[in-house]
Tab-separated table of C-alpha atoms and ligand atoms in Angstrom:
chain	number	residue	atom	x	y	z
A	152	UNK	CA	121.813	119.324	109.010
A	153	UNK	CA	118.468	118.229	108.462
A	154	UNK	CA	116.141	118.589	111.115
A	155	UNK	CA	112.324	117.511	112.164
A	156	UNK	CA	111.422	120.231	114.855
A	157	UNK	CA	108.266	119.812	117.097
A	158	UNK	CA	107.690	123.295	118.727
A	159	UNK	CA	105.736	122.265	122.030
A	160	UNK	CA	103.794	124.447	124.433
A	161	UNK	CA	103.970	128.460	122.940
A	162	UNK	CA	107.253	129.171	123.386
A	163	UNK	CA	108.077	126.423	121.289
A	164	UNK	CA	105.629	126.774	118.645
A	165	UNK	CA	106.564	130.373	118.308
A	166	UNK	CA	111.039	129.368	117.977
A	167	UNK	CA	110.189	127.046	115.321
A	168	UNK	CA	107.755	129.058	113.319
A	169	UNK	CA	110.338	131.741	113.514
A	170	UNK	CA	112.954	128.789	112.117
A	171	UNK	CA	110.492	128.300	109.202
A	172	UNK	CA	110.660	131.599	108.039
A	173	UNK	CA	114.412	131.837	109.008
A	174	UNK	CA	114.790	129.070	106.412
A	175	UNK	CA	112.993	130.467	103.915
A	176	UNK	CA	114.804	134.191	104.216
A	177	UNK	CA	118.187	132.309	104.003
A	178	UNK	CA	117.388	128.944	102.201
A	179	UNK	CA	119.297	127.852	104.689
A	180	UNK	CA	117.516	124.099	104.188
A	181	UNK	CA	117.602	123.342	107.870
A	182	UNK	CA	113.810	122.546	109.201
A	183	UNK	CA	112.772	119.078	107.157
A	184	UNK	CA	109.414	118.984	109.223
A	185	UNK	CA	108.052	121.399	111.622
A	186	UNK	CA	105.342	120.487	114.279
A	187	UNK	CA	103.804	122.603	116.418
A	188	UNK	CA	102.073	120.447	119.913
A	189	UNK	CA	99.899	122.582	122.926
A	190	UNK	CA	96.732	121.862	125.000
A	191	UNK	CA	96.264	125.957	124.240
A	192	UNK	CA	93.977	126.399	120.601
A	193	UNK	CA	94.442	130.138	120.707
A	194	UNK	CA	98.281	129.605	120.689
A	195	UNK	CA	98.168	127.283	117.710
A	196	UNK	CA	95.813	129.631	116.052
A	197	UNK	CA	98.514	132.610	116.203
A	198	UNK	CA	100.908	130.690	114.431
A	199	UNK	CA	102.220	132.031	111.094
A	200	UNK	CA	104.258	129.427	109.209
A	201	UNK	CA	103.660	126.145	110.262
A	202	UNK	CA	101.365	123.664	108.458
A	203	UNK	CA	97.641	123.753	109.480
A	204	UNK	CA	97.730	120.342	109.514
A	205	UNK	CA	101.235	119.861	110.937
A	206	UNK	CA	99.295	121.819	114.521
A	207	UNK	CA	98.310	119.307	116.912
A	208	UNK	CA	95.875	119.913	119.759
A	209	UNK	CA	96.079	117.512	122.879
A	210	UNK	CA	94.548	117.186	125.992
A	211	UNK	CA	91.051	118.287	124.686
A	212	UNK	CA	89.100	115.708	127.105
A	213	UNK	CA	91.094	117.754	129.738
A	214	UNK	CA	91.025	120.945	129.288
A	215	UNK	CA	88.969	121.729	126.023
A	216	UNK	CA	91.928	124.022	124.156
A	217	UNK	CA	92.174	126.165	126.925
A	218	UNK	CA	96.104	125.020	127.777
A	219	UNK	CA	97.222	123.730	131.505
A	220	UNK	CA	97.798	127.053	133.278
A	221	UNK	CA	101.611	126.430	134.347
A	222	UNK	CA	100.774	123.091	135.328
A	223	UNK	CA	102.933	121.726	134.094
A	224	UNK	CA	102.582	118.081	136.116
A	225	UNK	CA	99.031	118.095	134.083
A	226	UNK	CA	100.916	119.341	131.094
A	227	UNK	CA	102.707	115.877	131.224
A	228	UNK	CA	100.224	113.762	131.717
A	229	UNK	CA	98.091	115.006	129.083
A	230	UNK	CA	101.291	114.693	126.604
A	231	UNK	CA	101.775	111.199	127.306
A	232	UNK	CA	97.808	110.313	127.479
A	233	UNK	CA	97.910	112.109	123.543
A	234	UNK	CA	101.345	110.997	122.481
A	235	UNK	CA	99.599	108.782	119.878
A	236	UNK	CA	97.825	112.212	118.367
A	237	UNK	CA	101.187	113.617	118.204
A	238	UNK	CA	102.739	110.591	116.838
A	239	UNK	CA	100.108	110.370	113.906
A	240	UNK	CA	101.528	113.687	112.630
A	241	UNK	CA	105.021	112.710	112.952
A	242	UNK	CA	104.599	110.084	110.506
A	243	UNK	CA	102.894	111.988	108.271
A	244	UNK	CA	107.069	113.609	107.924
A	245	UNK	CA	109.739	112.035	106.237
A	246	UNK	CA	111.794	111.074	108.639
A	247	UNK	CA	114.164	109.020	106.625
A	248	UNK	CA	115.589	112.246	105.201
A	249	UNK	CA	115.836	113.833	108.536
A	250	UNK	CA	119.665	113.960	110.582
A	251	UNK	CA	117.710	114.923	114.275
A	252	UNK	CA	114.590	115.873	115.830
A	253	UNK	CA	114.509	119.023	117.777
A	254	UNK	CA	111.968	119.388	120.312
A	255	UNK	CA	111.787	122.766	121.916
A	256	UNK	CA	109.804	124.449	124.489
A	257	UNK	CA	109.726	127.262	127.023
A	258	UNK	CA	110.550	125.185	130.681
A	259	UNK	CA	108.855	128.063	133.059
A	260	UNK	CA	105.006	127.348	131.716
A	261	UNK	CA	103.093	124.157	131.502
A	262	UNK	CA	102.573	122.707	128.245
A	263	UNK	CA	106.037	122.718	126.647
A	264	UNK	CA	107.565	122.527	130.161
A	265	UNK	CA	105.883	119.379	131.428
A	266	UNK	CA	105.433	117.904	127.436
A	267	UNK	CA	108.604	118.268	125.985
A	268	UNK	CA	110.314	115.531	128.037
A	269	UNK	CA	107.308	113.224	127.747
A	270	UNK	CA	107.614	113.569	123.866
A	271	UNK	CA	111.943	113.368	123.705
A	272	UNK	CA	111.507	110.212	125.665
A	273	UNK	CA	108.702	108.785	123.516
A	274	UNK	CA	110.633	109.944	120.305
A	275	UNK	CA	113.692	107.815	121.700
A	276	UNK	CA	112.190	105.120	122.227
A	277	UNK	CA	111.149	105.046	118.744
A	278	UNK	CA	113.502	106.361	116.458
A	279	UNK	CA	117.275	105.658	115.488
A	280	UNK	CA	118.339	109.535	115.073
A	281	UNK	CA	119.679	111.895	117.661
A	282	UNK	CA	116.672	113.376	119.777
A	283	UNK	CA	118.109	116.914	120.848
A	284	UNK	CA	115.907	119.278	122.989
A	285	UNK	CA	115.907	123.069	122.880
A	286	UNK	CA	115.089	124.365	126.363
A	287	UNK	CA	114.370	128.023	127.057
A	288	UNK	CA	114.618	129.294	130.654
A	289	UNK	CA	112.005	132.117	131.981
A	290	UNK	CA	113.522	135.535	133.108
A	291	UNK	CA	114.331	135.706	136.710
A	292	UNK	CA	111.715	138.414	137.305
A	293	UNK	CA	108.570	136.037	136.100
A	294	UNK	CA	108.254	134.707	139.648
A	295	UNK	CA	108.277	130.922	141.294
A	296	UNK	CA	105.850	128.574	139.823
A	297	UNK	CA	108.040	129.595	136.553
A	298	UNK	CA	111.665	128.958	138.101
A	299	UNK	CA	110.174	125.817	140.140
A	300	UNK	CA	109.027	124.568	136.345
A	301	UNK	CA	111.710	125.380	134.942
A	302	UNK	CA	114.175	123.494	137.229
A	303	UNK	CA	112.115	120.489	137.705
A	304	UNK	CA	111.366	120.371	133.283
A	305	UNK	CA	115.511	121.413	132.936
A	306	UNK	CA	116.220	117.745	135.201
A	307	UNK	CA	113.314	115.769	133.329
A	308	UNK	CA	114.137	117.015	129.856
A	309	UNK	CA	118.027	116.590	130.153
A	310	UNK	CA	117.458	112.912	131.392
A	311	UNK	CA	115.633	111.980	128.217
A	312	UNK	CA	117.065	114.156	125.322
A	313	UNK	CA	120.934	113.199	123.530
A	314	UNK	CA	121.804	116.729	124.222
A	315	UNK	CA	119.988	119.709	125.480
A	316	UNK	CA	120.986	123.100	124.064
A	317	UNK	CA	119.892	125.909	126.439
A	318	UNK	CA	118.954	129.347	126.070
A	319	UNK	CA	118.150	131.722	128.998
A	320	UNK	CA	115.378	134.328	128.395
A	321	UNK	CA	116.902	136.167	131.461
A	322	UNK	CA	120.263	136.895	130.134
A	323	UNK	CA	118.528	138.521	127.061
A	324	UNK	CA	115.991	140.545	128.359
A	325	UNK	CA	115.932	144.195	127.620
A	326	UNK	CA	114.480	146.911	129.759
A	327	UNK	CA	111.932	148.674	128.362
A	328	UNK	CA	110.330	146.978	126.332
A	329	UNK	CA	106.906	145.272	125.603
A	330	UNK	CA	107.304	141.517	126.830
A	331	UNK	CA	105.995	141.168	123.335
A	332	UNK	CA	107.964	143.128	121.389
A	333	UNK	CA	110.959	141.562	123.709
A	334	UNK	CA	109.723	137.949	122.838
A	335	UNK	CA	110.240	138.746	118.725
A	336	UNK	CA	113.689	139.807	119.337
A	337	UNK	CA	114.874	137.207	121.324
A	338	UNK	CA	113.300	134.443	119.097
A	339	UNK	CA	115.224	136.243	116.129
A	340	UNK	CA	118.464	136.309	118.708
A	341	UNK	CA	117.704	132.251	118.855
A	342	UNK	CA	116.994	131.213	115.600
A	343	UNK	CA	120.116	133.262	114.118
A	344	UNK	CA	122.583	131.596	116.468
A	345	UNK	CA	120.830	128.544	115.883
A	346	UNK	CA	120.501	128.603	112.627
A	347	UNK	CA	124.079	129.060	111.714
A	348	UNK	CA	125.141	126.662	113.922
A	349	UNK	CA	123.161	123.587	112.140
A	350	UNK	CA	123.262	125.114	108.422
A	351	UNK	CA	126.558	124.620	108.400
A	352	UNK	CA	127.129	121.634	105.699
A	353	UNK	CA	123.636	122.378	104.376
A	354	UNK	CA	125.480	123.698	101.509
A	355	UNK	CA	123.005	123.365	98.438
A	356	UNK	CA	124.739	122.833	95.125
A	357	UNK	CA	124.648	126.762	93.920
A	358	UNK	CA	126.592	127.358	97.014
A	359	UNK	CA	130.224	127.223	97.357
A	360	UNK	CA	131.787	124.697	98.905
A	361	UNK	CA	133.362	125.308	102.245
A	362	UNK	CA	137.214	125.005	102.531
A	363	UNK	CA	137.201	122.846	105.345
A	364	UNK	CA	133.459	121.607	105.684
A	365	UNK	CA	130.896	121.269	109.213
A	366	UNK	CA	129.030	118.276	108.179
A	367	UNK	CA	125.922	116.625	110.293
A	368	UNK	CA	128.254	114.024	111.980
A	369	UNK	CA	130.467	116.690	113.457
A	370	UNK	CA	127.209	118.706	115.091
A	371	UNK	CA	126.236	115.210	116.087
A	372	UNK	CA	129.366	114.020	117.391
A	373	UNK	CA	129.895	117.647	119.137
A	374	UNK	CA	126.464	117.139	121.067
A	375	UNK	CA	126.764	113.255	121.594
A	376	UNK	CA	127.827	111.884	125.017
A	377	UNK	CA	124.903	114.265	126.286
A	378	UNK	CA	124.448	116.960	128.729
A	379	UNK	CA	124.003	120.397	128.453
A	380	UNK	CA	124.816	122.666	125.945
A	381	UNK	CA	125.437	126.720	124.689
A	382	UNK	CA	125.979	128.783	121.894
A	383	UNK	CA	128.224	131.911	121.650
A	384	UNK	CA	128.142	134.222	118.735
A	385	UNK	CA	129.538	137.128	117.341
A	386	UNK	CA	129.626	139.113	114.053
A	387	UNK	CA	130.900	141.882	111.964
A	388	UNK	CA	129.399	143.567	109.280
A	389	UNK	CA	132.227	143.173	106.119
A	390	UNK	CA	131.320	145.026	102.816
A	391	UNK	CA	130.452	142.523	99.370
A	392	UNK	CA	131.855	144.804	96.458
A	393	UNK	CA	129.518	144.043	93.777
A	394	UNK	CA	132.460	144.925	91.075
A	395	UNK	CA	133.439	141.220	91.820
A	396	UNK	CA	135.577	141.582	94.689
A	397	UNK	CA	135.010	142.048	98.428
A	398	UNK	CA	136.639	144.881	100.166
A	399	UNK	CA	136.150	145.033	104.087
A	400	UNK	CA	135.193	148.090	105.908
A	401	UNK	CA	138.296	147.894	108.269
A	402	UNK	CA	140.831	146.815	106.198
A	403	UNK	CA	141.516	150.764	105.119
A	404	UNK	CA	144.669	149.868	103.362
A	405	UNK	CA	145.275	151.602	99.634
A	406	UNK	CA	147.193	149.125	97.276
A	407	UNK	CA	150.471	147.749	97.618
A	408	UNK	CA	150.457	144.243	99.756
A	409	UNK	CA	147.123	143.826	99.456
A	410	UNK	CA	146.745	139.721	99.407
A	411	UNK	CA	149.303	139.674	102.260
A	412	UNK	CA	147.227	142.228	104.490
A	413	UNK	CA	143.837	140.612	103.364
A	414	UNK	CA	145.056	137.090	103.935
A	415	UNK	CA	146.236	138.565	107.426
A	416	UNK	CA	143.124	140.563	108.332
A	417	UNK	CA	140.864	138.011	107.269
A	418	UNK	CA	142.730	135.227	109.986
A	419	UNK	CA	142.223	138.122	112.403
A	420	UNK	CA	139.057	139.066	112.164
A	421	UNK	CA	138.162	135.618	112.204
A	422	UNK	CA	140.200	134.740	115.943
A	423	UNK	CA	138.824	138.029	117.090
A	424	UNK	CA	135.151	137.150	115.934
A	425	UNK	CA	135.732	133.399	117.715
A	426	UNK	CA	137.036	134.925	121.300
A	427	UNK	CA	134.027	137.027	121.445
A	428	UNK	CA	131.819	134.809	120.972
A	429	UNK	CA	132.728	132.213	123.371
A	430	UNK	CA	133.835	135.001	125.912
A	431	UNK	CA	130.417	137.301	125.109
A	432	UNK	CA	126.891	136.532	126.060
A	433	UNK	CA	126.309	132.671	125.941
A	434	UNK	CA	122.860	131.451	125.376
A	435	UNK	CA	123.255	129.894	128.693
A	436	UNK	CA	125.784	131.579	130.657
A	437	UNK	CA	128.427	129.606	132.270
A	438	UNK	CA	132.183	128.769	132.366
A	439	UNK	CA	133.264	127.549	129.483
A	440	UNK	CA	136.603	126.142	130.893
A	441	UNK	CA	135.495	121.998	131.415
A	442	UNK	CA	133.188	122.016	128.407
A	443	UNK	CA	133.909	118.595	126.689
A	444	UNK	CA	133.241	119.267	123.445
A	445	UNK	CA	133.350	122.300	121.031
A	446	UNK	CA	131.943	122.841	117.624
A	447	UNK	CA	133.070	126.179	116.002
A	448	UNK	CA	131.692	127.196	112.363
A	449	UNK	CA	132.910	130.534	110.635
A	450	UNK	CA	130.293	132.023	108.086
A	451	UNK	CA	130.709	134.500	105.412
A	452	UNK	CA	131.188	135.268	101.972
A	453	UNK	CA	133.786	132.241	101.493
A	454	UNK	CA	136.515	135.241	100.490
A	455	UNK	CA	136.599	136.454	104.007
A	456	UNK	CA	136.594	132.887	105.084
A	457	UNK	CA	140.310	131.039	105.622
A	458	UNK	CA	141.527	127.813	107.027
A	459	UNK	CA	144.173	129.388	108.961
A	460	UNK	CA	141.744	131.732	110.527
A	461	UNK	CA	139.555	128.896	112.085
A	462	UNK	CA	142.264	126.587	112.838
A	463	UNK	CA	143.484	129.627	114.845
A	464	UNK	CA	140.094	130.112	116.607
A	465	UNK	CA	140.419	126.317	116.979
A	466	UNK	CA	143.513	126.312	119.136
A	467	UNK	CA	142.736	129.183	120.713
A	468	UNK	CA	139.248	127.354	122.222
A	469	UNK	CA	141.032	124.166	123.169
A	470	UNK	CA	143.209	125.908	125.590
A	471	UNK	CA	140.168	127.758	127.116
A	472	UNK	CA	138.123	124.909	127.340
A	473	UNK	CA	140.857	122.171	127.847
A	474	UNK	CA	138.395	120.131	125.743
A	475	UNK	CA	140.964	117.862	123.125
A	476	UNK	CA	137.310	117.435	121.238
A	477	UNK	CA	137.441	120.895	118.791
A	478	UNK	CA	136.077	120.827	115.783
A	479	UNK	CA	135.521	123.466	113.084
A	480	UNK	CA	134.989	124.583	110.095
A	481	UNK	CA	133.532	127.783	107.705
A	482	UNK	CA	130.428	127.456	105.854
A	483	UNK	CA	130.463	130.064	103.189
A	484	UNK	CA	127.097	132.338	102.902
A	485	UNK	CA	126.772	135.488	100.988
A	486	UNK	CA	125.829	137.408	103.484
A	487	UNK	CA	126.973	140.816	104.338
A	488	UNK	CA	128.865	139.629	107.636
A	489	UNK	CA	130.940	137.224	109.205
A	490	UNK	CA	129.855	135.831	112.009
A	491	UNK	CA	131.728	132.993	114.440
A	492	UNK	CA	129.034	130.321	115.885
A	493	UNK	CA	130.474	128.331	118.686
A	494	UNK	CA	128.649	125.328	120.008
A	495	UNK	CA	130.105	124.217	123.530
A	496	UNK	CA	128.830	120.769	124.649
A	497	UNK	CA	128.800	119.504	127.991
A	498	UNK	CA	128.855	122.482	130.139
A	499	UNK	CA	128.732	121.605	133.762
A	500	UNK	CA	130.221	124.888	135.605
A	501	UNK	CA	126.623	126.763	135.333
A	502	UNK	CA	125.849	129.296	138.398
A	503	UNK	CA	122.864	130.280	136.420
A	504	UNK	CA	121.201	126.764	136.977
A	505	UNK	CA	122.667	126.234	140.648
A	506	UNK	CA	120.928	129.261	141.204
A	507	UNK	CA	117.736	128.492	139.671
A	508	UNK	CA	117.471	125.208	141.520
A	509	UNK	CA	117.815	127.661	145.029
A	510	UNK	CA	115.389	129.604	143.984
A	511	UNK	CA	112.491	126.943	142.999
A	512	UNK	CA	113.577	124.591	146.088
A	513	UNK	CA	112.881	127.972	147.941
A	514	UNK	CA	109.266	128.692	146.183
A	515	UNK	CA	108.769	125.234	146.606
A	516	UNK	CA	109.017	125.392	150.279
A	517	UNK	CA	106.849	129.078	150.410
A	518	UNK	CA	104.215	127.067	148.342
A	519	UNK	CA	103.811	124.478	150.807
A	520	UNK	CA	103.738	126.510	154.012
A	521	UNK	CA	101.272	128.533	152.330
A	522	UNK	CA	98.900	125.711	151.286
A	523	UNK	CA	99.223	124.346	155.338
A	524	UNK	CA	98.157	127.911	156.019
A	525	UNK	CA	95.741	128.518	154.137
A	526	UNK	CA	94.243	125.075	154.700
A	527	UNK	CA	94.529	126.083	158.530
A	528	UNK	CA	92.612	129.176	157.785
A	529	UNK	CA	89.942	127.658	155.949
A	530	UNK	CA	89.197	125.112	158.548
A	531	UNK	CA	89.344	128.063	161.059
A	532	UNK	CA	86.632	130.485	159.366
A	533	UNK	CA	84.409	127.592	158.552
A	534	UNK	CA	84.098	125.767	162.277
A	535	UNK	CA	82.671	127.656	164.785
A	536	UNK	CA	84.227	128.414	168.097
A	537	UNK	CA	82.580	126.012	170.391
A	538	UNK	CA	82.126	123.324	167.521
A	539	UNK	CA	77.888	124.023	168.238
A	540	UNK	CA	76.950	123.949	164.428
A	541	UNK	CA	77.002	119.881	162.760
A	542	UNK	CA	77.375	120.263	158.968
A	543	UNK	CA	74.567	118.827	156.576
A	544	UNK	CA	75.983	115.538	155.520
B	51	GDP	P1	103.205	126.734	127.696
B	51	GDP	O1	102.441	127.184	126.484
B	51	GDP	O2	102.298	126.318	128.823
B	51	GDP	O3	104.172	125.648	127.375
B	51	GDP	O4	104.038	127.953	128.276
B	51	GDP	P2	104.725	129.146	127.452
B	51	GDP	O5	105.492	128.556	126.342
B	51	GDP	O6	103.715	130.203	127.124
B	51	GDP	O7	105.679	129.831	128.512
B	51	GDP	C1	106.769	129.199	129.087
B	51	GDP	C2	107.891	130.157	129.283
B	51	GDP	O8	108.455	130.395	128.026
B	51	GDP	C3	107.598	131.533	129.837
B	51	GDP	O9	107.731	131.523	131.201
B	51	GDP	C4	108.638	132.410	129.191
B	51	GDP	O10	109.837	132.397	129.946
B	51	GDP	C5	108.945	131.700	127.915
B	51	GDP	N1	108.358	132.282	126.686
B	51	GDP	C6	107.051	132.450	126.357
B	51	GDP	N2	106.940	132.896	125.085
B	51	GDP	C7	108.211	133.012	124.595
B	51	GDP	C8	108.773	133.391	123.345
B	51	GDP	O11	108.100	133.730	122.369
B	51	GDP	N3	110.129	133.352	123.257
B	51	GDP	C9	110.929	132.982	124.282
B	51	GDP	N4	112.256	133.008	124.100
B	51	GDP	N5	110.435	132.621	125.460
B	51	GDP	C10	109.108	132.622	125.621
């Protein structure tokens, strides 16, 4: 699937300049366009991949390239005040050989968080194609003004998007390390899952065609109808035998049936590759039982790949989802693993966001007792006791 993806805010310049050079490490043919939109000229600066001129700074007049500060009510109204700007460098992009847009952002800060919607609703109004948003949700430990953002962007930006695929920064946060250094492996966590999930039916003509083939319309019928979505994912390293054929590490067997106990561990490694993925670490944790729809895409090299393997994996999600809307499909890749990408659409049993909305209703509230006080304070030091002093003017 061909995509046009507008990276706003840092967050979301950084995923899709990390999708750029995804799809140039796997020619994976996936980002058509890439944009990159912030008030912040120090964030565009850092960028590595994306298009000088495909970098667009608003909301100069405002606050001359020094970004919104995790407003992200100011980050909104300087996106729609510039949505012209932005929309000059979309059409300099072919859209006409694009399948989506992707906008993506970080929904704890200001830019992104407050933008993003402004610019899914503005590219919906215009345009024929899907608009999808990619939404990433701060780490529980980065405080309220984040989680209030990010639950009051999550509302706006699933109102105005055709789907909005989630991924929570909290769920993959590692101890120990630099916030940094955390950041880079995360964004490679998200544009691997990602990735996968809409190369499949990208297959370029020197690559082999898939058994049973993921085209564009079945990632776009998986995410229409709207709502929210995740990704699970899950992968084992197999060995390519460069003699010609493929031998996997775990097979272990020594001649006689061979075909029969390939054929067989190939369909199992494949179900066991698709039940941890939707039962591991989701991008947004949740239930999966109620999802509506389900996309599931098996990649490998196409001789570990097999149509009863997915079909398996198939069945087996339908009855844990009670969704009757499964598809699947493999999408061959020589790559040293095989990995199961499982896209589950309309998710509604999410504690994570239930929670989130507690906590920023709750900061919320702090933040507005503590502006009263403080206003009360103020007015205290200033007068004098016995109201003697008159002020200038
Ligand atoms: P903005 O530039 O004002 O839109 O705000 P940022 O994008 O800097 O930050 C918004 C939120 O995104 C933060 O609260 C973090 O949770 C998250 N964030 C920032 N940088 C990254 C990144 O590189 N990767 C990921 N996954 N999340 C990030």
């Amino acid at each position: 699937m061909k995509l046009a993806m507008i990276g706003f805010g840092q967050a979301g310049g950084k995923i899709v300049d990390r999708f750029l050079d995804y799809d140039d490490r796997t020619n994976s043919g996936i980002v058509r366009a890439a944009l990159a939109v912030n008030s912040a000229k120090a964030d565009l600066i850092g960028l590595e991949n994306i298009p000088q001129e495909n970098r667009v700074l608003i909301g100069q007049a405002r606050v001359k390239g020094h970004g919104v500060g995790a407003d992200n009510e100011l980050g909104a109204e300087i996106a729609e005040e510039d949505i012209d700007e932005v929309q000059n460098a979309i059409d300099q992009i072919p859209t006409h050989e694009v399948d989506a847009f992707l906008v993506v952002s970080g929904m704890g800060g200001g830019t992104g968080s407050g933008g993003a919607p402004v610019l899914a609703k503005h590219l919906k109004r215009i345009y024929t194609i899907p608009v999808y948003g990619l939404g990433v949700l701060p780490g529980t430990d980065e405080g309220g003004i984040y989680t209030l953002n990010a639950a009051r962007s999550f509302q706006t930006f699933v109102r105005e998007v055709d789907n909005l695929l989630v991924f929570d920064n909290d769920s993959w946060r590692q101890t120990g390390e630099s916030v940094e250094g955390g950041y880079d492996q995360i964004n490679e966590e998200i544009v691997r899952r990602f990735g996968i999930l809409f190369g499949a039916g990208e297959v370029s003509g020197d690559q082999e065609v898939a058994e049973s083939v993921v085209d564009s319309s079945e990632i776009i019928n998986t995410l229409s109808g709207g709502g929210v979505s995740t990704v699970g994912f899950a992968s084992e390293d197999v060995e390519v035998n460069t003699g010609g054929g493929l031998l996997s590490r775990f097979t272990g067997d020594s001649g006689g049936n061979t075909d029969n106990l390939d054929a067989a561990n190939t369909t199992n490694r494949i179900t066991s590759l698709v039940r941890k993925a939707a039962l591991g670490r989701l991008t947004l944790p949740c239930e999966i039982e109620g999802a509506e729809r389900a996309l599931l895409v098996v990649s490998g090299p196409s001789e570990y790949l097999n149509r009863k393997g997915i079909e398996r994996g198939r069945k087996w999600l339908e009855e844990e989802t009670g969704s009757m809307e499964v598809r699947g499909g493999d999408f061959p890749r020589e790559e040293p693993e095989v990995a199961a990408a499982i896209l589950l659409s309309g998710v509604t049993n999410v504690p994570r966001i239930k929670r989130l909305q507690q906590v920023a209703i709750e900061a919320q509230d702090n933040m507005d007792d503590i502006q009263k006080e403080s206003e009360e304070n103020l007015e205290e030091l200033v007068e004098d006791d016995e109201d003697e002093l008159e002020p200038l003017f």
